[in-house]
Amino acid sequence: MIFNDFTKTNMVYHVVNINDLSLILKNGIKFNDKNSYRQKYLEFHKFIDNYKPSYYPSWVIRQKAIFASLNYKKNHHFHSHSIILGVKINQDRCFIANENLVNQIYEPFILKDDCEFKFMKEYIETIGINSIKDYWNTSLSFKENLKLRRDNLSNYDAEVLVFHEILPEDISPIALITDHKYIPYNNIKYVYSNKGEKMNENRETT
């Protein structure tokens, strides 16, 4: 893994576009503070929420979650032009889920209403809904996961669902991701100064 375990850092990780960094450091993070949320994800999240078990807490609503990660594998591919943020959370208002179970149906969900891809409706109504049910049935509270460590299972790609606003004082920028480099945040000035010796191309950790 890239970072030390949560039990040592008390942080989870959230990746944002560099264009959003200034406002995030000023205002913090809310679940719906980006234009892309309503345009690309809201209806998908609503669909998944339709299958949430009734015994889950009322505040567990995927469409109102901020998504984060507990850690990243060494070979994780980050999107270019991004910033990795370390964030502190309220453990009592977070859940852990296996994101693979729903990410694999995002494309069919988006394309299903296009005439060319109408066959994907059947996929969603069968395999897709079963994946969503598995997603909820294998989800658990953040604190429960710290005991069971389901996130360490090889077939469990854990995402952190944060159900509270993240304040500016709880955000720590960790690294800048470019097309070619992973640059620790505190090295950005060195890399881009006039002295500017090239950083090692290999990804570094903090």
C-alpha positions as semicolon CSV with decimal commas, in nm:
position;residue;x (nm);y (nm);z (nm)
1;M;0,000;0,000;0,000
2;I;0,110;0,359;-0,061
3;F;0,026;0,496;0,283
4;N;0,045;0,369;0,637
5;D;-0,269;0,202;0,770
6;F;-0,559;0,411;0,898
7;T;-0,486;0,288;1,250
8;K;-0,163;0,491;1,231
9;T;-0,264;0,790;1,018
10;N;-0,630;0,844;1,119
11;M;-0,687;0,965;0,763
12;V;-0,874;0,846;0,457
13;Y;-0,798;0,971;0,107
14;H;-0,998;1,172;-0,144
15;V;-0,879;1,259;-0,496
16;V;-0,987;1,588;-0,654
17;N;-0,921;1,775;-0,975
18;I;-0,659;2,048;-0,940
19;N;-0,917;2,303;-1,056
20;D;-1,118;2,242;-0,739
21;L;-0,830;2,262;-0,492
22;S;-0,849;2,630;-0,397
23;L;-1,221;2,620;-0,316
24;I;-1,183;2,294;-0,126
25;L;-0,907;2,432;0,094
26;K;-1,124;2,737;0,159
27;N;-1,470;2,581;0,199
28;G;-1,413;2,212;0,266
29;I;-1,591;1,927;0,087
30;K;-1,965;1,862;0,050
31;F;-2,124;1,571;-0,131
32;N;-2,286;1,792;-0,396
33;D;-2,037;2,077;-0,437
34;K;-1,928;1,986;-0,793
35;N;-2,127;2,032;-1,115
36;S;-2,032;1,683;-1,230
37;Y;-2,219;1,529;-0,938
38;R;-2,569;1,608;-1,067
39;Q;-2,475;1,560;-1,432
40;K;-2,297;1,227;-1,406
41;Y;-2,374;1,047;-1,081
42;L;-2,692;1,151;-0,900
43;E;-2,937;0,921;-1,083
44;F;-2,695;0,629;-1,053
45;H;-2,666;0,678;-0,678
46;K;-3,044;0,705;-0,644
47;F;-3,086;0,375;-0,825
48;I;-2,844;0,203;-0,586
49;D;-3,019;0,359;-0,285
50;N;-3,344;0,193;-0,395
51;Y;-3,204;-0,143;-0,285
52;K;-3,057;-0,042;0,050
53;P;-3,176;-0,272;0,332
54;S;-3,429;-0,109;0,566
55;Y;-3,225;-0,198;0,874
56;Y;-2,942;0,038;0,778
57;P;-2,931;0,377;0,956
58;S;-3,149;0,639;0,790
59;W;-2,846;0,863;0,724
60;V;-2,679;0,598;0,505
61;I;-2,780;0,743;0,168
62;R;-2,531;0,685;-0,113
63;Q;-2,648;0,989;-0,307
64;K;-2,538;1,203;-0,011
65;A;-2,198;1,042;0,040
66;I;-1,849;1,180;-0,011
67;F;-1,639;0,896;-0,152
68;A;-1,292;0,825;-0,019
69;S;-1,041;0,542;0,006
70;L;-0,869;0,377;0,299
71;N;-0,551;0,334;0,095
72;Y;-0,415;0,266;-0,254
73;K;-0,211;-0,019;-0,395
74;K;0,143;0,059;-0,511
75;N;0,043;0,023;-0,877
76;H;-0,277;0,231;-0,848
77;H;-0,339;0,448;-1,154
78;F;-0,443;0,799;-1,054
79;H;-0,606;1,041;-1,296
80;S;-0,369;1,310;-1,418
81;H;-0,415;1,670;-1,302
82;S;-0,532;1,558;-0,960
83;I;-0,452;1,619;-0,597
84;I;-0,459;1,347;-0,332
85;L;-0,605;1,478;-0,008
86;G;-0,580;1,317;0,332
87;V;-0,897;1,384;0,533
88;K;-1,000;1,327;0,891
89;I;-1,344;1,177;0,942
90;N;-1,609;1,113;1,204
91;Q;-1,596;0,733;1,221
92;D;-1,953;0,719;1,353
93;R;-2,084;0,868;1,027
94;C;-1,900;0,652;0,774
95;F;-1,957;0,319;0,602
96;I;-1,735;0,080;0,409
97;A;-1,851;-0,089;0,087
98;N;-1,710;-0,293;-0,201
99;E;-1,711;-0,043;-0,486
100;N;-1,638;-0,306;-0,753
101;L;-1,990;-0,438;-0,717
102;V;-2,148;-0,115;-0,837
103;N;-1,873;0,040;-1,051
104;Q;-1,905;-0,249;-1,295
105;I;-2,263;-0,151;-1,376
106;Y;-2,211;0,224;-1,419
107;E;-2,156;0,207;-1,796
108;P;-2,462;-0,016;-1,859
109;F;-2,673;0,213;-1,640
110;I;-2,570;0,523;-1,836
111;L;-2,604;0,360;-2,179
112;K;-2,922;0,158;-2,124
113;D;-3,157;0,427;-2,258
114;D;-2,967;0,464;-2,585
115;C;-3,139;0,266;-2,862
116;E;-2,808;0,113;-2,965
117;F;-2,759;-0,029;-2,616
118;K;-3,115;-0,113;-2,513
119;F;-3,004;-0,471;-2,438
120;M;-2,829;-0,328;-2,132
121;K;-3,166;-0,278;-1,960
122;E;-3,193;-0,653;-1,919
123;Y;-2,838;-0,663;-1,785
124;I;-2,925;-0,398;-1,526
125;E;-3,249;-0,573;-1,427
126;T;-3,071;-0,903;-1,363
127;I;-2,697;-0,894;-1,303
128;G;-2,698;-0,524;-1,210
129;I;-2,962;-0,547;-0,938
130;N;-2,800;-0,859;-0,792
131;S;-2,467;-0,675;-0,776
132;I;-2,632;-0,384;-0,597
133;K;-2,789;-0,619;-0,342
134;D;-2,449;-0,780;-0,284
135;Y;-2,299;-0,434;-0,248
136;W;-2,535;-0,348;0,037
137;N;-2,522;-0,691;0,199
138;T;-2,143;-0,675;0,222
139;S;-2,132;-0,314;0,344
140;L;-2,066;-0,235;0,708
141;S;-2,001;0,054;0,940
142;F;-1,656;0,206;0,945
143;K;-1,596;0,102;1,306
144;E;-1,712;-0,252;1,241
145;N;-1,469;-0,277;0,952
146;L;-1,183;-0,172;1,180
147;K;-1,256;-0,490;1,375
148;L;-1,319;-0,723;1,080
149;R;-1,088;-0,554;0,824
150;R;-1,298;-0,660;0,531
151;D;-1,101;-0,406;0,329
152;N;-0,799;-0,639;0,346
153;L;-0,977;-0,918;0,157
154;S;-0,837;-0,970;-0,192
155;N;-1,177;-0,945;-0,363
156;Y;-1,300;-0,645;-0,163
157;D;-1,220;-0,306;-0,317
158;A;-1,315;-0,088;-0,024
159;E;-1,460;0,258;-0,062
160;V;-1,534;0,487;0,231
161;L;-1,876;0,652;0,227
162;V;-1,846;0,969;0,433
163;F;-2,185;1,102;0,544
164;H;-2,079;1,438;0,679
165;E;-1,925;1,758;0,550
166;I;-1,545;1,766;0,561
167;L;-1,415;2,091;0,705
168;P;-1,108;2,275;0,569
169;E;-0,913;2,215;0,890
170;D;-0,957;1,838;0,842
171;I;-0,799;1,838;0,495
172;S;-0,428;1,785;0,423
173;P;-0,302;1,791;0,061
174;I;-0,063;1,502;0,010
175;A;0,046;1,485;-0,353
176;L;0,004;1,628;-0,701
177;I;-0,054;1,383;-0,984
178;T;0,060;1,491;-1,333
179;D;0,080;1,297;-1,658
180;H;0,426;1,180;-1,563
181;K;0,487;1,229;-1,193
182;Y;0,368;1,175;-0,841
183;I;0,490;1,485;-0,656
184;P;0,461;1,508;-0,277
185;Y;0,273;1,828;-0,198
186;N;0,556;1,981;0,001
187;N;0,791;1,928;-0,296
188;I;0,580;2,111;-0,555
189;K;0,765;2,440;-0,514
190;Y;1,102;2,267;-0,549
191;V;0,995;2,082;-0,866
192;Y;0,855;2,390;-1,038
193;S;1,100;2,652;-0,915
194;N;1,366;2,797;-1,143
195;K;1,619;2,563;-0,982
196;G;1,384;2,283;-1,075
197;E;1,590;1,965;-1,074
198;K;1,373;1,683;-1,203
199;M;1,216;1,460;-0,945
200;N;1,265;1,087;-0,970
201;E;1,004;0,952;-1,213
202;N;0,914;0,676;-0,971
203;R;0,624;0,749;-0,740
204;E;0,726;0,853;-0,395
205;T;0,541;0,815;-0,070
206;T;0,498;1,058;0,217
